[in-house]
Each structure stands twice: as structure tokens, then as C-alpha cells.
């Protein structure tokens, strides 16, 4: 008898993101890292899991888990996919490292009916306080690299992303914010509160015409 696969352990932000994905969906994870999220979705939701990852080590780790992942760049390789070839396109903690975030989100919504994006919130009160009182760029769990080593080039706040969603003609289907401990911020509105206390933002977007 074949033993059922056990769901791998995942981070709290990945768990909240996974809750937004429907069972059996076609999923593309852009910047999928070592594939933990894709593997979790494949086991728990039975999705058709595909991925793109820039680093060779990340691709190798994904392939070792039996995942269909190719080496690619979010800024250049999403253009190669046809319209509506996925149900969900995921961009987890990668938006800030892209060269053209708006174009990337637009492409995600072109090739997928839904886009799920998570990112570190640069509007968090600790970051504001650090800049005000220490005059230095932040280094913390969400932003672990010094300014001269970081791959991140486009920081944004939760408020910024809400405005971006409107610019790309997307509807916010569901959203969430996580605090420093990885717990879901319970307050749903207003945005300024999430922008102040949320270390991460997680947004499920859909094309307005598709809702």
C-alpha cells in the first residue's frame, strides 16, 4: 500500500497564501525559491504546480522535490506565456526584487485569472521609526540584507500596493497582513492600520472583467 504524502511544513505567510488557492487549480509560482510552497500546494490542494526560479540552486532544490520548475526571470520570461494559461500566478516575497513591478503584476494578470502577491511592508512602524531616529536603512527578519547587499530594488508599502492594484485595473478579492511574529493582523480595515502594523502584505488580485 502506498503511503499518502505528508504535507511539508511551511511558513505562516505561505499558509495564508495557500488558503487563497482553489483545489485542483493550475498554479505558476514565480520566484518559487526552494519549492516549499509549491510542494505544499501539490500535496494539500492537488494543484497542477509549475514554477519559475532565477537561482540554479533553487531550481535544483525544486527538481529534487519532483516539481516542474524552470530557471527564469519574472521581468523577462512571463511574456512567453499565453493568455489565461493558469488559474493562479503567485509572486511571494519577490515583487520588491523585480525591475518593473507594475509590468510584472500586469503580466501575472494576463497569464492567470488571479494573481497572489506578498511583499515586505516598508510602511511598518519599526521601519519608519528606524529611519527617523537612527537614519539608517532597516535590517530585520523580513529585510535581512544590508542596503549594499540587498537584491531588493523597489520597496513599497501596503498603501502603495493598493494604489497599484487600481492602476492595473485589478480587484482586490482578499487581502491580509502579518505582524512581526507571523500572525494575521485581525483588523480588516482601514488600510492605514495594516500599513502601520503589518510587516508583510498578502493580496489576492483578479482582473475586474474576470470577477
Coordinates of N, CA and C in Angstrom, one line a residue:
X1 N 0.8 -1.2 0.0 CA 0.0 0.0 0.0 C 0.9 1.3 0.0
X2 N 0.6 2.2 -0.9 CA 1.3 3.4 -1.0 C 0.9 4.4 0.1
X3 N 1.9 4.9 0.9 CA 1.6 5.8 2.0 C 1.2 7.2 1.4
X4 N 0.2 7.8 1.9 CA -0.1 9.2 1.4 C 1.0 10.2 1.7
X5 N 1.3 11.1 0.8 CA 2.3 12.1 1.1 C 1.9 13.0 2.2
X6 N 2.9 13.3 3.0 CA 2.6 14.2 4.2 C 2.9 15.7 3.7
X7 N 2.1 16.6 4.1 CA 2.3 18.0 3.7 C 3.5 18.5 4.4
X8 N 4.4 19.2 3.7 CA 5.6 19.8 4.3 C 5.2 21.0 5.1
X9 N 6.1 21.2 6.1 CA 5.9 22.4 7.0 C 6.2 23.7 6.2
X10 N 5.4 24.7 6.3 CA 5.6 25.9 5.6 C 5.5 27.1 6.5
X11 N 6.0 28.3 6.1 CA 5.9 29.5 6.9 C 4.5 30.0 7.0
X12 N 4.2 30.8 8.0 CA 2.9 31.3 8.2 C 2.4 32.1 7.0
X13 N 3.3 32.9 6.4 CA 2.8 33.7 5.2 C 2.4 32.8 4.1
X14 N 3.2 31.7 3.9 CA 2.9 30.8 2.8 C 1.5 30.1 3.1
X15 N 1.3 29.8 4.4 CA 0.0 29.1 4.7 C -1.2 30.1 4.4
X16 N -1.1 31.3 4.7 CA -2.2 32.3 4.4 C -2.3 32.4 2.9
X17 N -1.2 32.4 2.2 CA -1.3 32.5 0.7 C -1.9 31.2 0.1
X18 N -1.6 30.1 0.7 CA -2.1 28.8 0.2 C -3.6 28.7 0.4
X19 N -4.1 29.3 1.4 CA -5.6 29.3 1.7 C -6.3 30.0 0.6
X20 N -5.7 30.9 -0.2 CA -6.3 31.6 -1.3 C -6.5 30.8 -2.6
X21 N -5.8 29.7 -2.6 CA -5.7 28.9 -3.9 C -6.8 27.8 -3.8
X22 N -7.5 27.6 -4.9 CA -8.5 26.6 -5.0 C -7.9 25.2 -5.3
X23 N -8.5 24.2 -4.8 CA -8.1 22.8 -5.1 C -8.1 22.5 -6.6
X24 N -7.1 21.8 -7.1 CA -7.0 21.4 -8.5 C -6.7 22.4 -9.5
X25 N -6.3 23.6 -9.0 CA -6.1 24.8 -9.9 C -4.7 24.6 -10.6
X26 N -4.6 25.3 -11.7 CA -3.3 25.4 -12.4 C -2.6 26.6 -11.8
X27 N -1.4 26.3 -11.3 CA -0.7 27.4 -10.5 C 0.7 27.5 -11.0
X28 N 1.1 28.8 -11.2 CA 2.5 29.1 -11.5 C 3.1 30.0 -10.4
X29 N 4.1 29.5 -9.7 CA 4.8 30.2 -8.7 C 6.1 30.9 -9.3
X30 N 6.1 32.2 -9.3 CA 7.1 33.0 -9.9 C 8.1 33.4 -8.8
X31 N 9.4 33.0 -8.9 CA 10.4 33.2 -7.9 C 10.1 32.2 -6.7
X32 N 9.9 30.9 -7.1 CA 9.5 29.9 -6.1 C 10.5 29.4 -5.1
X33 N 11.7 29.9 -5.2 CA 12.7 29.6 -4.3 C 13.0 28.1 -4.3
X34 N 13.0 27.5 -3.1 CA 13.3 26.0 -3.0 C 12.1 25.1 -3.2
X35 N 10.9 25.8 -3.5 CA 9.7 25.0 -3.8 C 8.8 24.5 -2.7
X36 N 9.1 25.0 -1.5 CA 8.3 24.6 -0.3 C 6.8 24.9 -0.5
X37 N 6.5 26.1 -1.0 CA 5.1 26.4 -1.2 C 4.4 25.6 -2.3
X38 N 5.1 25.4 -3.4 CA 4.6 24.6 -4.5 C 4.4 23.2 -4.0
X39 N 5.3 22.6 -3.3 CA 5.2 21.2 -2.8 C 4.0 21.1 -1.8
X40 N 3.8 22.1 -1.0 CA 2.6 22.2 -0.1 C 1.3 22.2 -0.9
X41 N 1.3 23.1 -1.9 CA 0.0 23.2 -2.7 C -0.2 21.9 -3.4
X42 N 0.8 21.2 -3.9 CA 0.6 20.0 -4.7 C 0.1 18.9 -3.8
X43 N 0.5 18.8 -2.5 CA 0.1 17.8 -1.6 C -1.3 18.1 -1.0
X44 N -1.5 19.3 -0.6 CA -2.7 19.7 0.1 C -3.9 20.1 -0.8
X45 N -3.6 20.6 -2.0 CA -4.6 21.1 -2.8 C -4.7 20.4 -4.2
X46 N -3.7 19.5 -4.4 CA -3.7 18.7 -5.7 C -3.6 19.6 -6.9
X47 N -2.9 20.7 -6.8 CA -2.8 21.7 -7.9 C -1.8 21.1 -9.0
X48 N -2.0 21.6 -10.2 CA -1.0 21.5 -11.3 C 0.1 22.5 -11.0
X49 N 1.1 22.1 -10.4 CA 2.1 23.1 -9.8 C 3.3 23.3 -10.8
X50 N 3.5 24.5 -11.2 CA 4.6 24.9 -12.0 C 5.4 26.1 -11.4
X51 N 6.6 26.2 -11.7 CA 7.4 27.3 -11.1 C 8.5 27.9 -12.0
X52 N 8.8 29.1 -11.7 CA 10.0 29.8 -12.3 C 10.9 30.3 -11.2
X53 N 12.2 30.0 -11.3 CA 13.1 30.4 -10.2 C 14.4 30.9 -10.9
X54 N 14.9 32.0 -10.4 CA 16.1 32.6 -11.0 C 17.4 31.9 -10.7
X55 N 17.5 31.4 -9.4 CA 18.7 30.8 -9.0 C 18.8 29.3 -9.4
X56 N 20.0 28.9 -9.8 CA 20.2 27.5 -10.1 C 20.0 26.6 -8.9
X57 N 20.5 27.0 -7.7 CA 20.3 26.2 -6.5 C 18.8 26.0 -6.2
X58 N 18.0 27.1 -6.4 CA 16.6 27.0 -6.1 C 15.9 26.0 -7.1
X59 N 16.3 26.1 -8.4 CA 15.7 25.1 -9.4 C 16.1 23.7 -9.0
X60 N 17.4 23.5 -8.6 CA 17.8 22.1 -8.3 C 17.1 21.6 -7.1
X61 N 16.8 22.5 -6.1 CA 16.1 22.0 -4.9 C 14.6 21.7 -5.3
X62 N 14.0 22.4 -6.2 CA 12.7 22.1 -6.6 C 12.6 20.8 -7.4
X63 N 13.5 20.6 -8.3 CA 13.5 19.4 -9.1 C 13.7 18.2 -8.2
X64 N 14.6 18.3 -7.2 CA 14.8 17.2 -6.2 C 13.5 16.9 -5.5
X65 N 12.5 17.8 -5.4 CA 11.3 17.5 -4.8 C 10.2 17.0 -5.8
X66 N 10.7 16.9 -7.0 CA 9.8 16.4 -8.1 C 8.9 17.4 -8.7
X67 N 9.2 18.7 -8.5 CA 8.4 19.8 -9.0 C 8.8 20.2 -10.4
X68 N 7.9 20.7 -11.2 CA 8.1 21.2 -12.6 C 8.5 22.6 -12.5
X69 N 9.8 22.9 -12.4 CA 10.3 24.2 -12.2 C 11.4 24.5 -13.2
X70 N 11.4 25.7 -13.9 CA 12.4 26.0 -14.8 C 13.1 27.3 -14.3
X71 N 14.3 27.5 -14.8 CA 15.1 28.7 -14.5 C 14.6 29.8 -15.4
X72 N 14.2 31.0 -14.7 CA 13.7 32.1 -15.5 C 13.6 33.3 -14.6
X73 N 13.3 34.4 -15.3 CA 13.3 35.8 -14.6 C 11.9 36.4 -14.8
X74 N 11.3 36.8 -13.7 CA 10.0 37.4 -13.7 C 9.9 38.6 -14.6
X75 N 11.0 39.3 -14.7 CA 10.9 40.6 -15.5 C 10.9 40.3 -17.0
X76 N 11.4 39.1 -17.5 CA 11.5 38.9 -18.9 C 10.8 37.7 -19.4
X77 N 10.5 36.7 -18.6 CA 10.0 35.4 -19.1 C 8.5 35.2 -19.0
X78 N 7.8 36.1 -18.3 CA 6.4 36.0 -18.2 C 5.7 36.3 -19.6
X79 N 6.4 37.1 -20.4 CA 5.9 37.4 -21.7 C 5.7 36.2 -22.6
X80 N 6.5 35.1 -22.3 CA 6.4 33.9 -23.2 C 5.2 33.1 -23.0
X81 N 4.4 33.3 -21.9 CA 3.3 32.5 -21.6 C 2.0 33.1 -22.3
X82 N 1.1 32.2 -22.9 CA -0.1 32.7 -23.5 C -1.1 33.2 -22.4
X83 N -2.1 33.9 -22.9 CA -3.1 34.4 -22.0 C -3.9 33.3 -21.3
X84 N -4.3 33.5 -20.1 CA -5.2 32.6 -19.3 C -4.7 31.1 -19.3
X85 N -3.4 30.9 -19.2 CA -2.9 29.6 -19.1 C -2.8 29.0 -17.7
X86 N -3.0 29.9 -16.7 CA -3.0 29.5 -15.3 C -4.3 30.1 -14.6
X87 N -4.7 29.4 -13.5 CA -5.7 29.9 -12.7 C -5.2 30.9 -11.7
X88 N -4.0 30.6 -11.2 CA -3.3 31.5 -10.2 C -1.9 31.6 -10.6
X89 N -1.4 32.9 -10.5 CA 0.0 33.2 -10.6 C 0.5 33.8 -9.3
X90 N 1.5 33.2 -8.6 CA 1.9 33.6 -7.3 C 3.3 34.3 -7.4
X91 N 3.4 35.4 -6.6 CA 4.7 36.1 -6.5 C 4.9 36.3 -5.0
X92 N 5.7 35.5 -4.4 CA 5.8 35.5 -2.9 C 7.2 36.1 -2.6
X93 N 7.1 37.3 -1.9 CA 8.3 38.0 -1.4 C 9.3 38.2 -2.5
X94 N 8.8 38.5 -3.7 CA 9.7 38.7 -4.9 C 9.5 40.1 -5.6
X95 N 8.3 40.6 -5.4 CA 7.9 41.9 -6.1 C 9.0 43.0 -5.9
X96 N 9.5 43.1 -4.7 CA 10.5 44.2 -4.5 C 11.8 44.0 -5.2
X97 N 12.1 42.8 -5.7 CA 13.3 42.5 -6.3 C 13.2 42.6 -7.9
X98 N 12.0 42.9 -8.4 CA 11.8 43.0 -9.8 C 12.2 44.4 -10.3
X99 N 12.5 44.5 -11.6 CA 12.9 45.8 -12.1 C 11.7 46.6 -12.5
X100 N 10.6 45.9 -12.9 CA 9.4 46.7 -13.3 C 8.2 46.0 -12.6
X101 N 8.0 46.3 -11.4 CA 6.9 45.7 -10.6 C 5.5 45.8 -11.3
X102 N 5.2 47.0 -11.8 CA 3.9 47.2 -12.4 C 3.7 46.2 -13.6
X103 N 4.7 46.2 -14.4 CA 4.6 45.3 -15.6 C 4.5 43.8 -15.2
X104 N 5.2 43.4 -14.2 CA 5.2 42.1 -13.7 C 3.8 41.7 -13.2
X105 N 3.2 42.6 -12.5 CA 1.8 42.3 -12.0 C 0.8 42.3 -13.2
X106 N 1.0 43.2 -14.1 CA 0.1 43.1 -15.3 C 0.2 41.8 -16.1
X107 N 1.5 41.3 -16.2 CA 1.7 40.1 -16.9 C 1.1 38.9 -16.1
X108 N 1.2 38.9 -14.8 CA 0.6 37.9 -14.0 C -0.9 37.8 -14.2
X109 N -1.5 39.0 -14.3 CA -3.0 39.0 -14.5 C -3.4 38.7 -15.9
X110 N -2.4 38.8 -16.8 CA -2.7 38.4 -18.2 C -2.6 36.9 -18.4
X111 N -1.6 36.2 -17.8 CA -1.5 34.8 -18.0 C -2.3 34.0 -17.0
X112 N -2.7 34.7 -15.9 CA -3.5 34.0 -14.9 C -4.8 34.8 -14.6
X113 N -5.8 34.1 -14.3 CA -7.1 34.9 -13.9 C -7.0 35.5 -12.6
X114 N -6.0 35.0 -11.7 CA -5.8 35.5 -10.4 C -4.3 35.7 -10.2
X115 N -4.0 36.7 -9.4 CA -2.6 36.9 -9.0 C -2.5 37.0 -7.5
X116 N -1.6 36.3 -6.9 CA -1.4 36.4 -5.4 C 0.0 36.9 -5.2
X117 N 0.1 38.1 -4.5 CA 1.3 38.7 -4.3 C 1.6 39.0 -2.8
X118 N 2.8 38.7 -2.3 CA 3.1 39.0 -0.9 C 4.4 39.8 -1.0
X119 N 4.6 40.7 0.0 CA 5.8 41.5 0.0 C 6.0 42.1 1.4
X120 N 7.3 42.5 1.7 CA 7.6 43.2 2.9 C 7.0 44.6 2.9
X121 N 6.4 45.0 4.0 CA 5.8 46.3 4.0 C 6.7 47.4 4.5
X122 N 7.1 48.3 3.6 CA 8.1 49.3 4.0 C 7.5 50.4 4.8
X123 N 6.2 50.4 5.0 CA 5.5 51.4 5.8 C 5.3 51.0 7.3
X124 N 5.9 49.8 7.7 CA 5.7 49.3 9.1 C 6.3 50.3 10.0
X125 N 5.7 50.5 11.2 CA 6.2 51.5 12.1 C 7.6 51.4 12.6
X126 N 8.1 50.1 12.7 CA 9.5 50.0 13.1 C 10.5 50.5 12.0
X127 N 10.1 50.3 10.7 CA 10.9 50.9 9.7 C 10.9 52.4 9.7
X128 N 9.7 53.0 9.9 CA 9.6 54.4 10.0 C 10.4 55.0 11.2
X129 N 10.3 54.3 12.3 CA 11.0 54.8 13.5 C 12.5 54.7 13.3
X130 N 13.0 53.6 12.7 CA 14.4 53.4 12.4 C 15.0 54.5 11.5
X131 N 14.2 54.8 10.5 CA 14.7 55.9 9.6 C 14.7 57.2 10.3
X132 N 13.6 57.4 11.1 CA 13.5 58.7 11.8 C 14.6 58.9 12.9
X133 N 14.8 57.9 13.7 CA 15.6 58.1 14.9 C 17.1 57.6 14.7
X134 N 17.3 56.6 13.8 CA 18.6 56.1 13.5 C 19.2 56.6 12.2
X135 N 18.3 57.0 11.3 CA 18.7 57.5 10.0 C 19.4 56.4 9.1
X136 N 19.0 55.1 9.3 CA 19.6 54.0 8.6 C 18.5 53.1 8.0
X137 N 18.9 52.5 6.9 CA 18.0 51.5 6.2 C 17.8 50.3 7.1
X138 N 16.6 49.7 7.1 CA 16.3 48.7 8.0 C 17.0 47.3 7.7
X139 N 17.3 46.6 8.7 CA 17.7 45.2 8.6 C 16.9 44.4 9.7
X140 N 16.1 43.5 9.2 CA 15.3 42.7 10.1 C 14.9 41.4 9.5
X141 N 14.0 40.6 10.1 CA 13.7 39.3 9.5 C 13.1 39.4 8.1
X142 N 12.3 40.3 7.9 CA 11.7 40.5 6.5 C 12.7 41.1 5.5
X143 N 13.6 41.9 6.0 CA 14.6 42.6 5.2 C 15.9 42.3 5.8
X144 N 16.5 41.1 5.6 CA 17.7 40.7 6.3 C 19.0 41.2 5.8
X145 N 19.0 41.8 4.6 CA 20.3 42.2 4.0 C 20.6 43.7 4.2
X146 N 21.8 44.0 4.3 CA 22.2 45.4 4.3 C 21.9 46.1 3.0
X147 N 21.8 47.4 3.0 CA 21.4 48.1 1.8 C 22.3 47.8 0.6
X148 N 23.6 47.6 0.9 CA 24.6 47.4 -0.2 C 24.6 45.9 -0.7
X149 N 23.9 45.0 0.0 CA 23.9 43.6 -0.4 C 22.5 43.2 -0.9
X150 N 21.5 44.0 -0.7 CA 20.1 43.5 -0.9 C 19.8 43.4 -2.4
X151 N 19.0 42.3 -2.7 CA 18.5 42.2 -4.1 C 17.3 43.1 -4.3
X152 N 16.8 43.7 -3.2 CA 15.6 44.4 -3.3 C 15.8 45.8 -3.9
X153 N 15.1 46.2 -4.9 CA 15.3 47.5 -5.6 C 14.1 48.4 -5.6
X154 N 12.9 47.8 -5.3 CA 11.7 48.6 -5.4 C 10.8 48.3 -4.1
X155 N 11.2 49.0 -3.0 CA 10.4 48.8 -1.8 C 9.0 49.5 -2.0
X156 N 8.0 48.9 -1.3 CA 6.7 49.6 -1.4 C 6.0 49.3 0.0
X157 N 4.9 50.1 0.2 CA 4.1 49.9 1.4 C 2.8 49.2 1.0
X158 N 2.0 48.8 2.0 CA 0.7 48.2 1.7 C -0.2 49.3 1.0
X159 N -0.1 50.5 1.4 CA -0.9 51.5 0.7 C -0.4 51.7 -0.7
X160 N 0.9 51.7 -1.0 CA 1.3 51.7 -2.4 C 0.7 50.6 -3.2
X161 N 0.7 49.4 -2.7 CA 0.2 48.3 -3.4 C -1.3 48.4 -3.7
X162 N -2.0 48.9 -2.8 CA -3.4 49.1 -3.0 C -3.6 50.0 -4.2
X163 N -2.8 51.1 -4.3 CA -2.9 52.0 -5.4 C -2.5 51.4 -6.7
X164 N -1.5 50.5 -6.6 CA -1.0 49.8 -7.8 C -2.1 48.9 -8.4
X165 N -2.8 48.2 -7.5 CA -3.9 47.3 -7.9 C -4.9 48.1 -8.7
X166 N -5.2 49.3 -8.3 CA -6.2 50.2 -9.0 C -5.6 50.6 -10.4
X167 N -4.3 50.8 -10.5 CA -3.7 51.3 -11.7 C -3.7 50.1 -12.7
X168 N -3.6 48.9 -12.3 CA -3.5 47.8 -13.3 C -4.9 47.2 -13.5
X169 N -6.0 47.9 -13.0 CA -7.4 47.5 -13.2 C -7.7 46.2 -12.6
X170 N -7.2 46.0 -11.4 CA -7.4 44.7 -10.7 C -8.3 44.9 -9.5
X171 N -9.1 43.9 -9.2 CA -9.9 43.9 -8.0 C -9.2 43.2 -6.9
X172 N -9.2 43.7 -5.7 CA -8.7 43.0 -4.5 C -9.8 42.1 -4.0
X173 N -9.6 40.8 -4.3 CA -10.5 39.8 -3.8 C -10.4 39.5 -2.3
X174 N -9.2 39.4 -1.9 CA -8.9 39.2 -0.5 C -7.5 39.7 -0.1
X175 N -7.3 40.1 1.1 CA -6.0 40.6 1.5 C -5.8 40.3 2.9
X176 N -4.5 40.3 3.3 CA -4.1 40.1 4.7 C -2.8 40.7 5.0
X177 N -2.6 40.9 6.3 CA -1.3 41.5 6.7 C -0.8 40.6 7.9
X178 N 0.5 40.4 8.0 CA 1.1 39.7 9.1 C 2.0 40.6 9.9
X179 N 1.9 40.3 11.2 CA 2.8 41.1 12.1 C 4.2 40.5 12.2
X180 N 5.0 41.1 13.1 CA 6.4 40.6 13.3 C 6.5 39.2 13.7
X181 N 5.5 38.6 14.3 CA 5.5 37.2 14.7 C 4.9 36.3 13.7
X182 N 4.5 36.8 12.6 CA 3.9 36.0 11.5 C 2.4 35.7 11.8
X183 N 1.8 36.4 12.7 CA 0.4 36.3 13.0 C -0.4 37.2 12.1
X184 N -1.6 36.7 11.7 CA -2.5 37.5 10.9 C -3.0 38.7 11.7
X185 N -2.9 39.9 11.1 CA -3.5 41.1 11.7 C -5.0 41.1 11.6
X186 N -5.7 41.0 12.7 CA -7.1 40.7 12.6 C -8.0 41.8 12.0
X187 N -7.5 43.1 12.1 CA -8.3 44.2 11.6 C -8.3 44.2 10.1
X188 N -9.5 44.3 9.5 CA -9.6 44.2 8.0 C -9.5 45.6 7.4
X189 N -9.9 46.6 8.1 CA -9.9 48.0 7.6 C -9.6 48.9 8.7
X190 N -9.1 50.1 8.5 CA -8.7 50.7 7.2 C -7.3 50.3 6.8
X191 N -6.9 50.7 5.6 CA -5.6 50.3 5.1 C -4.5 50.9 5.9
X192 N -4.7 52.1 6.4 CA -3.6 52.8 7.1 C -3.2 52.0 8.3
X193 N -4.1 51.2 8.9 CA -3.7 50.4 10.1 C -2.8 49.3 9.7
X194 N -3.2 48.5 8.6 CA -2.3 47.5 8.1 C -1.0 48.1 7.7
X195 N -1.0 49.2 7.1 CA 0.2 49.9 6.6 C 1.2 50.2 7.8
X196 N 0.6 50.4 9.0 CA 1.4 50.8 10.1 C 1.9 49.6 10.9
X197 N 1.1 48.5 11.1 CA 1.5 47.4 11.9 C 1.8 46.1 11.2
X198 N 1.5 46.0 9.9 CA 1.8 44.8 9.1 C 3.2 44.8 8.6
X199 N 4.0 43.7 9.0 CA 5.3 43.6 8.4 C 5.3 43.1 7.0
X200 N 4.2 42.3 6.7 CA 4.1 41.8 5.3 C 2.6 42.0 4.8
X201 N 2.5 42.3 3.5 CA 1.2 42.3 2.9 C 1.0 41.1 2.0
X202 N -0.2 40.6 2.0 CA -0.6 39.5 1.0 C -1.9 39.8 0.3
X203 N -1.8 39.9 -1.0 CA -3.0 40.3 -1.7 C -3.4 39.3 -2.8
X204 N -4.7 39.0 -2.9 CA -5.2 38.2 -4.0 C -5.9 39.2 -4.9
X205 N -5.4 39.2 -6.1 CA -6.0 40.1 -7.1 C -6.7 39.3 -8.3
X206 N -7.6 39.9 -8.9 CA -8.3 39.3 -10.1 C -8.6 40.4 -11.1
X207 N -8.5 40.1 -12.3 CA -8.9 41.1 -13.3 C -10.4 41.4 -13.1
X208 N -10.7 42.7 -13.2 CA -12.0 43.2 -12.9 C -13.0 42.5 -13.9
X209 N -12.6 42.3 -15.1 CA -13.5 41.6 -16.1 C -13.8 40.2 -15.7
X210 N -12.9 39.6 -14.9 CA -13.0 38.1 -14.6 C -13.8 37.9 -13.3
X211 N -14.2 38.9 -12.6 CA -14.9 38.8 -11.3 C -16.4 38.9 -11.5

